[in-house]
PDB file of C-alpha atoms and ligand atoms in Angstrom:
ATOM      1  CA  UNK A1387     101.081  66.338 155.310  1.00 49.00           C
ATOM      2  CA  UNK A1388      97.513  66.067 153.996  1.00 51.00           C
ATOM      3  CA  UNK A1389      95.514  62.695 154.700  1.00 58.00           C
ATOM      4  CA  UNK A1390      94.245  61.281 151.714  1.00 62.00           C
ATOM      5  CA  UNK A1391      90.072  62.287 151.098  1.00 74.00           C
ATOM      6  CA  UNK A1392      88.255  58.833 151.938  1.00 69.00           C
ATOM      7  CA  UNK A1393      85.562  60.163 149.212  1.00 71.00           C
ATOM      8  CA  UNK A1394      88.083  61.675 146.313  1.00 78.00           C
ATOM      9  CA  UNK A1395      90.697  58.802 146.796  1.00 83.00           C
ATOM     10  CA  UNK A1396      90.831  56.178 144.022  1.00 90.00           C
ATOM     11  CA  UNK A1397      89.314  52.989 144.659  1.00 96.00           C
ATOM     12  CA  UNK A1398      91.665  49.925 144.045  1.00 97.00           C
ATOM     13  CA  UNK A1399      91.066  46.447 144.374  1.00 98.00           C
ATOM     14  CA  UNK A1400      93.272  46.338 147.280  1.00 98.00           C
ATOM     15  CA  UNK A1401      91.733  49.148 149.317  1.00 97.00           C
ATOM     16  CA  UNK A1402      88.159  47.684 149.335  1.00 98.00           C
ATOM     17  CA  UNK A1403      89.889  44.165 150.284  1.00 98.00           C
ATOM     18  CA  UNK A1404      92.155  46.124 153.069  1.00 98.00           C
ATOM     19  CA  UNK A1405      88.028  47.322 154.296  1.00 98.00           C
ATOM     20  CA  UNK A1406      87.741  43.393 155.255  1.00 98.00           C
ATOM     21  CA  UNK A1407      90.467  43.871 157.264  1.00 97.00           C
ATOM     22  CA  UNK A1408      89.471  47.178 159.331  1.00 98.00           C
ATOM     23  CA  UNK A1409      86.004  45.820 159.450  1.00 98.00           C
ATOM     24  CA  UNK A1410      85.219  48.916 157.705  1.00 98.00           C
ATOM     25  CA  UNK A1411      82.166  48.389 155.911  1.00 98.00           C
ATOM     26  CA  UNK A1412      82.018  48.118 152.106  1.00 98.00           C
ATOM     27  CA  UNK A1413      79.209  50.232 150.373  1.00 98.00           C
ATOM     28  CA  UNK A1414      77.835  49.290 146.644  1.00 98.00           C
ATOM     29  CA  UNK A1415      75.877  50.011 144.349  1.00 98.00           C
ATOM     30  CA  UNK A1416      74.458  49.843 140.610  1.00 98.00           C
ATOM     31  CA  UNK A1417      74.496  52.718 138.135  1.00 98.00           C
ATOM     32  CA  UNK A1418      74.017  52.009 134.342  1.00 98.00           C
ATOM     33  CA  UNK A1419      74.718  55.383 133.233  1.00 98.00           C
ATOM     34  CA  UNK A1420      76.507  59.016 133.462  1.00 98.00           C
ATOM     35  CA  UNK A1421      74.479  61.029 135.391  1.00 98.00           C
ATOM     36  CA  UNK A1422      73.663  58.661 138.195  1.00 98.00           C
ATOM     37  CA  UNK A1423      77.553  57.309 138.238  1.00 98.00           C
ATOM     38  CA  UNK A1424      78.321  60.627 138.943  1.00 98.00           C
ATOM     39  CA  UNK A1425      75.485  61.452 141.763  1.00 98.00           C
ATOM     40  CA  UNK A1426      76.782  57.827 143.366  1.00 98.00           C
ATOM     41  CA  UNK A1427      80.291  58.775 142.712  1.00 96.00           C
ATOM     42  CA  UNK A1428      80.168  61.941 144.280  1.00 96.00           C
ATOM     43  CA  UNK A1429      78.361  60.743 147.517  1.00 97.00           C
ATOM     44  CA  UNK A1430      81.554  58.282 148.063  1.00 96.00           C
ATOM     45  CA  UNK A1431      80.496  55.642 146.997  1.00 98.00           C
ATOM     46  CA  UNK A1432      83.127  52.477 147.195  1.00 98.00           C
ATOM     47  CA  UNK A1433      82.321  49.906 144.431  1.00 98.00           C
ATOM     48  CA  UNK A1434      79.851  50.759 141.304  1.00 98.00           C
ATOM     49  CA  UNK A1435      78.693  47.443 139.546  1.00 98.00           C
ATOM     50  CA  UNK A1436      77.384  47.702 136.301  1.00 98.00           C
ATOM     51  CA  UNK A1437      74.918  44.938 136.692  1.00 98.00           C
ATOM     52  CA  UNK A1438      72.855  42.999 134.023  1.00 98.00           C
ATOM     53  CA  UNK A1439      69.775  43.917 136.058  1.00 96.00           C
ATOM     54  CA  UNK A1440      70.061  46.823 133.621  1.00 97.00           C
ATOM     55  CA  UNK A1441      67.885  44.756 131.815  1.00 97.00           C
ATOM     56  CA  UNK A1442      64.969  44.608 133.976  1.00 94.00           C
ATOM     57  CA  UNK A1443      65.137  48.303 135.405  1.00 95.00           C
ATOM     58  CA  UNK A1444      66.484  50.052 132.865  1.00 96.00           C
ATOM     59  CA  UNK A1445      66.009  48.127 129.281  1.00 97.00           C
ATOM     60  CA  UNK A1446      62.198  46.696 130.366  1.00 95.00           C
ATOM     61  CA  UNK A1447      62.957  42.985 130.032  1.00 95.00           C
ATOM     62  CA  UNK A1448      61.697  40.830 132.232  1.00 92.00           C
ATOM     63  CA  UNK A1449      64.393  39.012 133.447  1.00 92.00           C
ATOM     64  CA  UNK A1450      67.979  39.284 132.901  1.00 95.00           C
ATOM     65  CA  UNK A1451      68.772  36.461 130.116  1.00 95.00           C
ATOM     66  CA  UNK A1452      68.436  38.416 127.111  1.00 97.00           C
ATOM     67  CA  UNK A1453      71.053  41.265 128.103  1.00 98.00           C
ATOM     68  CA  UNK A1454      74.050  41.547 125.323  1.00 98.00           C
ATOM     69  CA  UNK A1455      77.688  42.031 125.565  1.00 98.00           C
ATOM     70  CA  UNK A1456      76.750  45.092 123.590  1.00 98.00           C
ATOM     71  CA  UNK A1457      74.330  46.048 126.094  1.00 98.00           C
ATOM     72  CA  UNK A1458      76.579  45.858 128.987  1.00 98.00           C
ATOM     73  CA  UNK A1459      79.598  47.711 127.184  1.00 98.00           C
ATOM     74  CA  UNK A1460      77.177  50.585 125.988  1.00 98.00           C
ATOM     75  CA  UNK A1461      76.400  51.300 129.586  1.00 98.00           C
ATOM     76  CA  UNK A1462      79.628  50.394 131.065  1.00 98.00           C
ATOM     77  CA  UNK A1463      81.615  52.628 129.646  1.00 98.00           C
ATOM     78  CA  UNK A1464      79.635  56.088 130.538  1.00 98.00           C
ATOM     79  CA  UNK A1465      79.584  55.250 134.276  1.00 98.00           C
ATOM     80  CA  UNK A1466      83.949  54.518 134.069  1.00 98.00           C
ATOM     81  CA  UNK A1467      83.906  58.345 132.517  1.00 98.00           C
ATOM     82  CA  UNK A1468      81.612  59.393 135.952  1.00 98.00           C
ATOM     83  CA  UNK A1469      83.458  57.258 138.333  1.00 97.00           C
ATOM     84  CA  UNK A1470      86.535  59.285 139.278  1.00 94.00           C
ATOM     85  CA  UNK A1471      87.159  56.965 142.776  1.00 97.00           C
ATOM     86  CA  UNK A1472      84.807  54.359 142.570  1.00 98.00           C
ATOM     87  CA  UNK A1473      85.951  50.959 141.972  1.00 98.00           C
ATOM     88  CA  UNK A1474      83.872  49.889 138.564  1.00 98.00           C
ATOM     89  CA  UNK A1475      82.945  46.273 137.965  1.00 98.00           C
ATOM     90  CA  UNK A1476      81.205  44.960 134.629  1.00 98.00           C
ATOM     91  CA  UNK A1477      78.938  42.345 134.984  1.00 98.00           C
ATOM     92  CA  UNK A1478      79.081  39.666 132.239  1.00 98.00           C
ATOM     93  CA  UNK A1479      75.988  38.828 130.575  1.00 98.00           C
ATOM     94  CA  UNK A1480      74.026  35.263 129.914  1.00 97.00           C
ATOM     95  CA  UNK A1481      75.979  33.810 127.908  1.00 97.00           C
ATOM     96  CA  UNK A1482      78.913  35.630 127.173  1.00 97.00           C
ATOM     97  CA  UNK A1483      80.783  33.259 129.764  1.00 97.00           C
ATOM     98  CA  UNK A1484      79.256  29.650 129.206  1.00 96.00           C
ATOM     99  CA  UNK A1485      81.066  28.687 125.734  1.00 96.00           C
ATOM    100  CA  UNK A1486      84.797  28.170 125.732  1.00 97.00           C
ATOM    101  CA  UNK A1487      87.291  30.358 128.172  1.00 97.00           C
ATOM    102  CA  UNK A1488      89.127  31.899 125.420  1.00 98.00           C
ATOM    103  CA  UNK A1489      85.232  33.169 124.103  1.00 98.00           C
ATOM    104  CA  UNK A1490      84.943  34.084 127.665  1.00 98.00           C
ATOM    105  CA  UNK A1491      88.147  35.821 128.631  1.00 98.00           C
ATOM    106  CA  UNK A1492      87.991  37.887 125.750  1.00 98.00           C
ATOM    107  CA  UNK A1493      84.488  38.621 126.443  1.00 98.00           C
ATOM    108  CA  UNK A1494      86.009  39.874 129.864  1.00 98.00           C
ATOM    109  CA  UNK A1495      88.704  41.746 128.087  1.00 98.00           C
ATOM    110  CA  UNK A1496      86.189  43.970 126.322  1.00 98.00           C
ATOM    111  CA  UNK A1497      85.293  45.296 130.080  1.00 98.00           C
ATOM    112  CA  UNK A1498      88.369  46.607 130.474  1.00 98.00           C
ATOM    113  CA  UNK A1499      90.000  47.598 127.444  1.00 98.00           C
ATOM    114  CA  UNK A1500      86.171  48.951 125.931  1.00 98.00           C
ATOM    115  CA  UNK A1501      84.385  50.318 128.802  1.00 98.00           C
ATOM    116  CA  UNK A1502      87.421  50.973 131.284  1.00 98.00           C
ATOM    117  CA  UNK A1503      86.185  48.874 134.049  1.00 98.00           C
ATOM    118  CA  UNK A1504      88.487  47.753 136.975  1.00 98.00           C
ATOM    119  CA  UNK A1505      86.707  44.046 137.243  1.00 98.00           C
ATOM    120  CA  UNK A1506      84.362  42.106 136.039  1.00 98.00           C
ATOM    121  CA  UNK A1507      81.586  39.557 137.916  1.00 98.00           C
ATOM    122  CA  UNK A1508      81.001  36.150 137.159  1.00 98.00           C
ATOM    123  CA  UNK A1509      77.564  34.116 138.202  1.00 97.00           C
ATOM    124  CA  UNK A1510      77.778  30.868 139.769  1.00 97.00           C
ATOM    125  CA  UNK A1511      80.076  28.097 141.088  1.00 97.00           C
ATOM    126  CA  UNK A1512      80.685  25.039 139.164  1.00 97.00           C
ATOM    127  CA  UNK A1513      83.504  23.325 138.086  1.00 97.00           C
ATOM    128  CA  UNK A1514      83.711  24.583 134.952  1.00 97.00           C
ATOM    129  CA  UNK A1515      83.357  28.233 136.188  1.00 97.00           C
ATOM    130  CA  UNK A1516      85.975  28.073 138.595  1.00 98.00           C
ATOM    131  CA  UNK A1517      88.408  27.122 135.709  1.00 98.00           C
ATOM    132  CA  UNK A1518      86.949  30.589 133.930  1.00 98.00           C
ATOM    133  CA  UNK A1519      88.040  32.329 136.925  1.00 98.00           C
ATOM    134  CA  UNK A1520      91.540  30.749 136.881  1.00 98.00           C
ATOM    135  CA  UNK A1521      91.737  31.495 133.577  1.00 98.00           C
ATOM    136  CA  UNK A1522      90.287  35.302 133.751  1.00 98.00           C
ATOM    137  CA  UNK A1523      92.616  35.711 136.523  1.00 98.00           C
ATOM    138  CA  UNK A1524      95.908  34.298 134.606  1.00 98.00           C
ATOM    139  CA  UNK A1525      94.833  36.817 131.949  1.00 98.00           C
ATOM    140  CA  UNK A1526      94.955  39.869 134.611  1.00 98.00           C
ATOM    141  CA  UNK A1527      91.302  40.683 134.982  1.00 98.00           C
ATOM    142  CA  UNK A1528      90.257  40.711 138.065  1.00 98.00           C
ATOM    143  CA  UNK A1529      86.817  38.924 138.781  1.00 98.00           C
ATOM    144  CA  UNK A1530      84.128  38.958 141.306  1.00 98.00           C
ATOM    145  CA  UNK A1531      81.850  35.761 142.372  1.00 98.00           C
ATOM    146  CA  UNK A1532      78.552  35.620 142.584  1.00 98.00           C
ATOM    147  CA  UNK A1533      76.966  33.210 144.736  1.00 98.00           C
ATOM    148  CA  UNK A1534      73.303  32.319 146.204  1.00 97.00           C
ATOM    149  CA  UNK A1535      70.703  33.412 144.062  1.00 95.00           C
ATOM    150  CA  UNK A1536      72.147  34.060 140.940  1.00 94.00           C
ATOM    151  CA  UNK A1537      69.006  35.566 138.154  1.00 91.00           C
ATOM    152  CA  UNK A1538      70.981  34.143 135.170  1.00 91.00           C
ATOM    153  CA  UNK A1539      69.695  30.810 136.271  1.00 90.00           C
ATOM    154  CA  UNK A1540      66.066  32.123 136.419  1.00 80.00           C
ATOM    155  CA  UNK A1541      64.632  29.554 134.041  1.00 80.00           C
ATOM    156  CA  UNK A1542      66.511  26.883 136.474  1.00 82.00           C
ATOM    157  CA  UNK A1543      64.985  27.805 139.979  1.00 80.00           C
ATOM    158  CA  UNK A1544      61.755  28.314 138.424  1.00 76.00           C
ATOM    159  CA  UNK A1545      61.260  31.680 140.212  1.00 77.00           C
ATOM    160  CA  UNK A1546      63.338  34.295 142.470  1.00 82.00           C
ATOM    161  CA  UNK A1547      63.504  32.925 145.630  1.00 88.00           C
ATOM    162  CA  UNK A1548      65.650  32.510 148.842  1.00 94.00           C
ATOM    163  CA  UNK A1549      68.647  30.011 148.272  1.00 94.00           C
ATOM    164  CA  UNK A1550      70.126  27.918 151.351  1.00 96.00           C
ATOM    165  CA  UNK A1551      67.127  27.628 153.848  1.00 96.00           C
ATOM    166  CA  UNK A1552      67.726  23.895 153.728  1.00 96.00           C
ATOM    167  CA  UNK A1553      71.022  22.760 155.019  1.00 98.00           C
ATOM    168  CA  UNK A1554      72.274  20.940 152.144  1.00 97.00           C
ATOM    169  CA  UNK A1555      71.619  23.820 150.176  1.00 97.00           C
ATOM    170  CA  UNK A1556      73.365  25.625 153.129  1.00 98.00           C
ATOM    171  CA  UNK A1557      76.196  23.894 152.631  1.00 98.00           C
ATOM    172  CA  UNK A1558      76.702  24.176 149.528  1.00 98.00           C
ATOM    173  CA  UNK A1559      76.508  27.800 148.699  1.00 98.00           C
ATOM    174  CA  UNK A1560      79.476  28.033 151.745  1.00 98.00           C
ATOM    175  CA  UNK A1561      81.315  25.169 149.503  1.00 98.00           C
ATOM    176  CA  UNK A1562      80.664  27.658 146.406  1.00 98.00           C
ATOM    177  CA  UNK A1563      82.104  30.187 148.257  1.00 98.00           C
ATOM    178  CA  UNK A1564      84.931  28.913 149.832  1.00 98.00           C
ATOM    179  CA  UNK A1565      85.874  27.685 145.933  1.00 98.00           C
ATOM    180  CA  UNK A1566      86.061  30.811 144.132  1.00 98.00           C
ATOM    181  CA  UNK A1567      88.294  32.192 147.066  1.00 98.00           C
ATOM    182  CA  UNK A1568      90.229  29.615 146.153  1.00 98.00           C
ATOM    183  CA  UNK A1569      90.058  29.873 142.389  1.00 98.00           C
ATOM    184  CA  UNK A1570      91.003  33.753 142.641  1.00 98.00           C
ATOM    185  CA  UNK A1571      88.216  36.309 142.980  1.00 98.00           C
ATOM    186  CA  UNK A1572      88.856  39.740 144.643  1.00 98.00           C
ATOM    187  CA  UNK A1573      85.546  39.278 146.290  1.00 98.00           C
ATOM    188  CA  UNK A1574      82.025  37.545 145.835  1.00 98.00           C
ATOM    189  CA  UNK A1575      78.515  38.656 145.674  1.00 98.00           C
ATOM    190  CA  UNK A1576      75.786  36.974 147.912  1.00 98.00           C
ATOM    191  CA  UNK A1577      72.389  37.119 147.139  1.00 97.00           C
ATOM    192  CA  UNK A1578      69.102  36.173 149.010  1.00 97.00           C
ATOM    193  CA  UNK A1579      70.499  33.703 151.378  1.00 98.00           C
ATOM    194  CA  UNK A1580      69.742  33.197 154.479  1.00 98.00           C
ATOM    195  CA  UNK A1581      72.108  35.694 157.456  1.00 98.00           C
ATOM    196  CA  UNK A1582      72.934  32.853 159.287  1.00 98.00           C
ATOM    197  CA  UNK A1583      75.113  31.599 156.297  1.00 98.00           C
ATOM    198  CA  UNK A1584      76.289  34.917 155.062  1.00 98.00           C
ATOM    199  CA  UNK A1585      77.113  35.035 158.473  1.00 98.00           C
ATOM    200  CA  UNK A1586      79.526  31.628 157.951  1.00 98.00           C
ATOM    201  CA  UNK A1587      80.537  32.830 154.890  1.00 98.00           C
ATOM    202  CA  UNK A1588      82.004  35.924 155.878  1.00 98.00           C
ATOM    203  CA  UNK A1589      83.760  34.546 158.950  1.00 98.00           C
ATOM    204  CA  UNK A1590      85.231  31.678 156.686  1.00 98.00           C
ATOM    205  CA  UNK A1591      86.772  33.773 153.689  1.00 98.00           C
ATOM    206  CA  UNK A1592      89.564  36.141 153.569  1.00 98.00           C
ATOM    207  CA  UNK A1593      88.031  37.871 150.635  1.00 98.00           C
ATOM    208  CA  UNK A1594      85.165  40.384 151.728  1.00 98.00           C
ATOM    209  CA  UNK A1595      81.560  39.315 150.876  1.00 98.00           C
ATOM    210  CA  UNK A1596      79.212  41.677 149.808  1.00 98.00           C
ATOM    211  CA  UNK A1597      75.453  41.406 150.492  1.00 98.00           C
ATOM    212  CA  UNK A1598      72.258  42.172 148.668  1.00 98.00           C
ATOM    213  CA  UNK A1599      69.244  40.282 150.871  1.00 98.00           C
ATOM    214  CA  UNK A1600      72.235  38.605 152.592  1.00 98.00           C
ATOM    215  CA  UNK A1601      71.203  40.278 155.932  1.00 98.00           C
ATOM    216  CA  UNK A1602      73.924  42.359 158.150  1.00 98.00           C
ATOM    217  CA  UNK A1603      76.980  40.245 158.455  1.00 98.00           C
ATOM    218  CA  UNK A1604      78.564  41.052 155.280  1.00 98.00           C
ATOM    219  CA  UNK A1605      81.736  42.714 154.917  1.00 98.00           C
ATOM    220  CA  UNK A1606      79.450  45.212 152.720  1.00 98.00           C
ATOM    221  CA  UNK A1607      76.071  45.803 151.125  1.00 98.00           C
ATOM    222  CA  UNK A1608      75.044  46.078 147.544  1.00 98.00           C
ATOM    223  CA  UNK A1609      71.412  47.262 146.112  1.00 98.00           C
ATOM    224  CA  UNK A1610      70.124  48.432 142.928  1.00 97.00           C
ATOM    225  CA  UNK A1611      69.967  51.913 142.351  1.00 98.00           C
ATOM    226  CA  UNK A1612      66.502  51.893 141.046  1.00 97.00           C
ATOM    227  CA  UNK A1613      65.280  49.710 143.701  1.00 96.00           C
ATOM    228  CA  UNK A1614      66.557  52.180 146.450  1.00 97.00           C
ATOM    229  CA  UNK A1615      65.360  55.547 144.826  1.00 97.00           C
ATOM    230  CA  UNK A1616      61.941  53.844 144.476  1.00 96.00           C
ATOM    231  CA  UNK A1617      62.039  54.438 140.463  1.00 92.00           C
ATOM    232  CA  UNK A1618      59.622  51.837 140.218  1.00 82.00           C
ATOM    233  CA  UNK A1619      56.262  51.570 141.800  1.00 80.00           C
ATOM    234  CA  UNK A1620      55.727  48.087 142.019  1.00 84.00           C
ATOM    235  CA  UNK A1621      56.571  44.908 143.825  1.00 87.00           C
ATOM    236  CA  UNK A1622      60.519  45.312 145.685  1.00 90.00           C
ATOM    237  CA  UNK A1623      61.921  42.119 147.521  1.00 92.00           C
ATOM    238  CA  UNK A1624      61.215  42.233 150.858  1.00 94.00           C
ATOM    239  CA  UNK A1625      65.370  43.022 150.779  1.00 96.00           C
ATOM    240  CA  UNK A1626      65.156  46.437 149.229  1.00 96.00           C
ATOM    241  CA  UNK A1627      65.130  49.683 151.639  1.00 97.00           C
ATOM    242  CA  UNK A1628      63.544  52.479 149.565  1.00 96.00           C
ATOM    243  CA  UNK A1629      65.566  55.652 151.170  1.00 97.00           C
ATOM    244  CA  UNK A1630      63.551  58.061 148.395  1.00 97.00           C
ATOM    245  CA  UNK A1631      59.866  57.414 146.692  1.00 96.00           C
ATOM    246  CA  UNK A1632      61.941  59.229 143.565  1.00 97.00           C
ATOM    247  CA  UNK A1633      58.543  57.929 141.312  1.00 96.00           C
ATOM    248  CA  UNK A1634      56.504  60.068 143.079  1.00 96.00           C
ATOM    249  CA  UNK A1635      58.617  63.172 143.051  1.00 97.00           C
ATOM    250  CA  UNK A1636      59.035  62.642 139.176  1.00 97.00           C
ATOM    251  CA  UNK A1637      55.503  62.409 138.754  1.00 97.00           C
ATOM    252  CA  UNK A1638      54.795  65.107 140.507  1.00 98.00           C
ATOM    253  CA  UNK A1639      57.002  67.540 138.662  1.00 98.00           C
ATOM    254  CA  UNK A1640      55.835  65.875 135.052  1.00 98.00           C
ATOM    255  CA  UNK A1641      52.430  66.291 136.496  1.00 98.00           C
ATOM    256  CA  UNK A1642      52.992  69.858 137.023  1.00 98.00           C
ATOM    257  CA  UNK A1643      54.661  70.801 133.986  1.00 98.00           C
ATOM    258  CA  UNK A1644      51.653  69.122 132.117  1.00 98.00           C
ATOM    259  CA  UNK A1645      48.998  71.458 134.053  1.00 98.00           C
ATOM    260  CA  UNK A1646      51.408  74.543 133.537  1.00 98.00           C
ATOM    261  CA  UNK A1647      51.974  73.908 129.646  1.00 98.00           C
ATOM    262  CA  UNK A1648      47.730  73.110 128.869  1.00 98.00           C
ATOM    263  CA  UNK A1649      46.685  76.139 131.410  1.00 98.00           C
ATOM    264  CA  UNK A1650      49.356  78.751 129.498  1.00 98.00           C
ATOM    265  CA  UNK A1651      51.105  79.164 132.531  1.00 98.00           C
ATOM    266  CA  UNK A1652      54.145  77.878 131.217  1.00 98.00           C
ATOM    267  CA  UNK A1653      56.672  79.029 129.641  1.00 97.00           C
ATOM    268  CA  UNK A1654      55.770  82.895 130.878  1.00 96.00           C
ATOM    269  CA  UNK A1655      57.982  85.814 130.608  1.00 93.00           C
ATOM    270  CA  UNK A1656      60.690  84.428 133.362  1.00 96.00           C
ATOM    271  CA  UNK A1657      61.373  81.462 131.000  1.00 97.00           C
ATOM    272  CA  UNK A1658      61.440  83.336 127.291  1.00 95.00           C
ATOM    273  CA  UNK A1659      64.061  85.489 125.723  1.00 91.00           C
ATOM    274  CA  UNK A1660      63.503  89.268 124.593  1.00 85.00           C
ATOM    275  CA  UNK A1661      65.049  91.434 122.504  1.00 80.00           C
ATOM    276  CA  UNK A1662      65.512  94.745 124.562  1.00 76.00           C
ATOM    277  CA  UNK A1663      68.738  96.116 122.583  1.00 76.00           C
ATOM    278  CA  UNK A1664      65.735  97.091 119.946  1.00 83.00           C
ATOM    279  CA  UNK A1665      67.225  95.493 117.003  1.00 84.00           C
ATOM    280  CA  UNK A1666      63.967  93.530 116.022  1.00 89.00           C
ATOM    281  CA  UNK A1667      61.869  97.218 116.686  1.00 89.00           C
ATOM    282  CA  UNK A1668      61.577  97.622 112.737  1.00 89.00           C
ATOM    283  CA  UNK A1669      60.295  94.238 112.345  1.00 90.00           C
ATOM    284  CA  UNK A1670      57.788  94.171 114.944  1.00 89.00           C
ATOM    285  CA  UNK A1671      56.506  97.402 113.592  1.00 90.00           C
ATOM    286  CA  UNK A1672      55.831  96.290 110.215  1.00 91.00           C
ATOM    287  CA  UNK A1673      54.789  92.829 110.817  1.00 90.00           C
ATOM    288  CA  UNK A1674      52.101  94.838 113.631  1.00 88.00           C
ATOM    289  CA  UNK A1675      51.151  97.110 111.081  1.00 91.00           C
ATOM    290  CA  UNK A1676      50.580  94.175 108.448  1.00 89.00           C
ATOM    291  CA  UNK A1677      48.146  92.638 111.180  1.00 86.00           C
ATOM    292  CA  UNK A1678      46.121  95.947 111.417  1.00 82.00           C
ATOM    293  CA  UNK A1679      45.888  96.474 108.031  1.00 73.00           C
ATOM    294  CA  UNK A1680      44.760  92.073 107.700  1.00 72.00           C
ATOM    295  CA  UNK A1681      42.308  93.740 110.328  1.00 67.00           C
ATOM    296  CA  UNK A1682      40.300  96.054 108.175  1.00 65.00           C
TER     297      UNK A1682
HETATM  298  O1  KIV B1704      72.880  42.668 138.162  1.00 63.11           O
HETATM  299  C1  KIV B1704      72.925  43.121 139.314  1.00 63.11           C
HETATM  300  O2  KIV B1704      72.524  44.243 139.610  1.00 63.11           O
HETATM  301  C2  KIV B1704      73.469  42.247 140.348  1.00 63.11           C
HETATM  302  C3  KIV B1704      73.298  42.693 141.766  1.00 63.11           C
HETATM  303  C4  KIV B1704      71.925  42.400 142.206  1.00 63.11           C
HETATM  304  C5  KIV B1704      74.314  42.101 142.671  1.00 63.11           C
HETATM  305  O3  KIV B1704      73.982  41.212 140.057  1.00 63.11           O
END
């Protein structure tokens, strides 16, 4: 009997949950399109989120508010077509959540029945968004919390900063944790907080937590694609490992191509097409002989 291929097998909801249990680590990550789903995908990846920070790395905004449902459906749906094993969560956009559930749970809807995602993630904690959850859950879509610091709410904080270094602050990302457990979500997201409390978190829920600037203790790790290639050459959180300067190596090709096309060197005969079955001999003949006589 063969043993299923960790990186082939298809990723459910319950098998990244089960990774809580064999404190087998969970590893995330964004893509926002085909070609890098599939790179991600193919490296065995467990868990592609489709995040709104498409925005900022991808679409140029500067923060994340003025991503669309549009937006996120557009991109979704090419990186489900990539993803062969990879568990694929949407991420819901400002605003598409904060009117009335039914607006909301049909916004969730389009995830899944649209863009073929497996999940979808919700920012933030409150009352009102634990009901959503309740309510995405009783309508079968699995949903993913987001706790910590949570971009949507940019305007809010004022800037993007470390959450829970005070210990009412502390407390209460824990609280927000321990809530959407309770409320239903498959897993939850936390972001820039201090280890210590990821640390607490991930001892106190059953669900695994998954880290981005959350520090080791996390039942897994999530980072933007971008920020890990090193796509951009600007300021990273102090968070962000860049495994690849991928800026640089584009440059350098682009670079080269540039000097190549102005100097004549490129295309040369390696890269063109010839006829050598003779077919076009007539035509060159006449068209040469039309030049001579031009010539004189
Ligand atoms: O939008 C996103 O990429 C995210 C991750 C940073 C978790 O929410």
């Amino acid at each position: 009997m063969s043993m299923p291929n960790e990186k082939t097998q298809k990723k459910t909801i319950p098998f990244i949950q089960a990774k809580k249990e064999k404190k087998e680590k969970i590893v995330a990550i964004t893509a926002y399109d085909f070609p890098v789903a599939k790179i991600v995908e193919q490296c065995g990846i467990d868990l592609i989120l489709v995040g709104d920070s498409l925005g900022m790395v991808v679409l140029g905004y500067e923060n994340t508010i003025p991503v669309t449902m549009e937006d996120m459906i557009h991109h979704t749906r090419p990186v489900v077509f990539a993803s062969k094993s990879a568990l694929v969560v949407g991420d819901m956009p400002y605003f598409s959540f904060h009117l009335s559930n039914e607006e909301s749970v049909y916004n969730a809807s389009r995830f899944l029945k649209e863009a073929g995602a497996s999940a979808v993630k919700i920012e933030g904690a409150s009352k009102k968004r634990l009901k959503l959850v309740e309510a995405l859950v009783e309508a079968e879509i699995p949903v993913m919390g987001h706790v910590g610091l949570t971009p949507q709410s940019v305007y809010h904080f004022g800037q993007f900063k470390v959450k829970g270094k005070e210990i009412d602050e502390a407390e209460n990302i824990v609280q927000d944790a321990l809530s959407l457990e309770k409320a239903g979500v498959f897993s939850v997201i936390l972001e820039c907080i201090p280890m210590e409390v990821a640390r607490i978190i991930t001892e106190k829920l059953k669900i695994p937590t998954i880290g981005i600037g959350a520090g080791p203790y996390c039942d897994g790790q999530i980072l933007v694609f971008h920020d890990l290639v090193g796509f951009s050459n600007g300021y990273l959180p102090k968070f962000v490992k860049k495994y690849v300067d991928i800026h640089e190596v584009i440059s350098r090709a682009v670079n080269g191509y540039i000097d190549d096309v102005k100097k004549g060197k490129f295309p040369d005969s390696n890269y063109s097409y010839n006829s050598k079955s003779g077919k076009l001999d007539e035509l060159i003949k006449n068209e040469d002989q039309k030049r001579g006589k031009e010539k004189k």
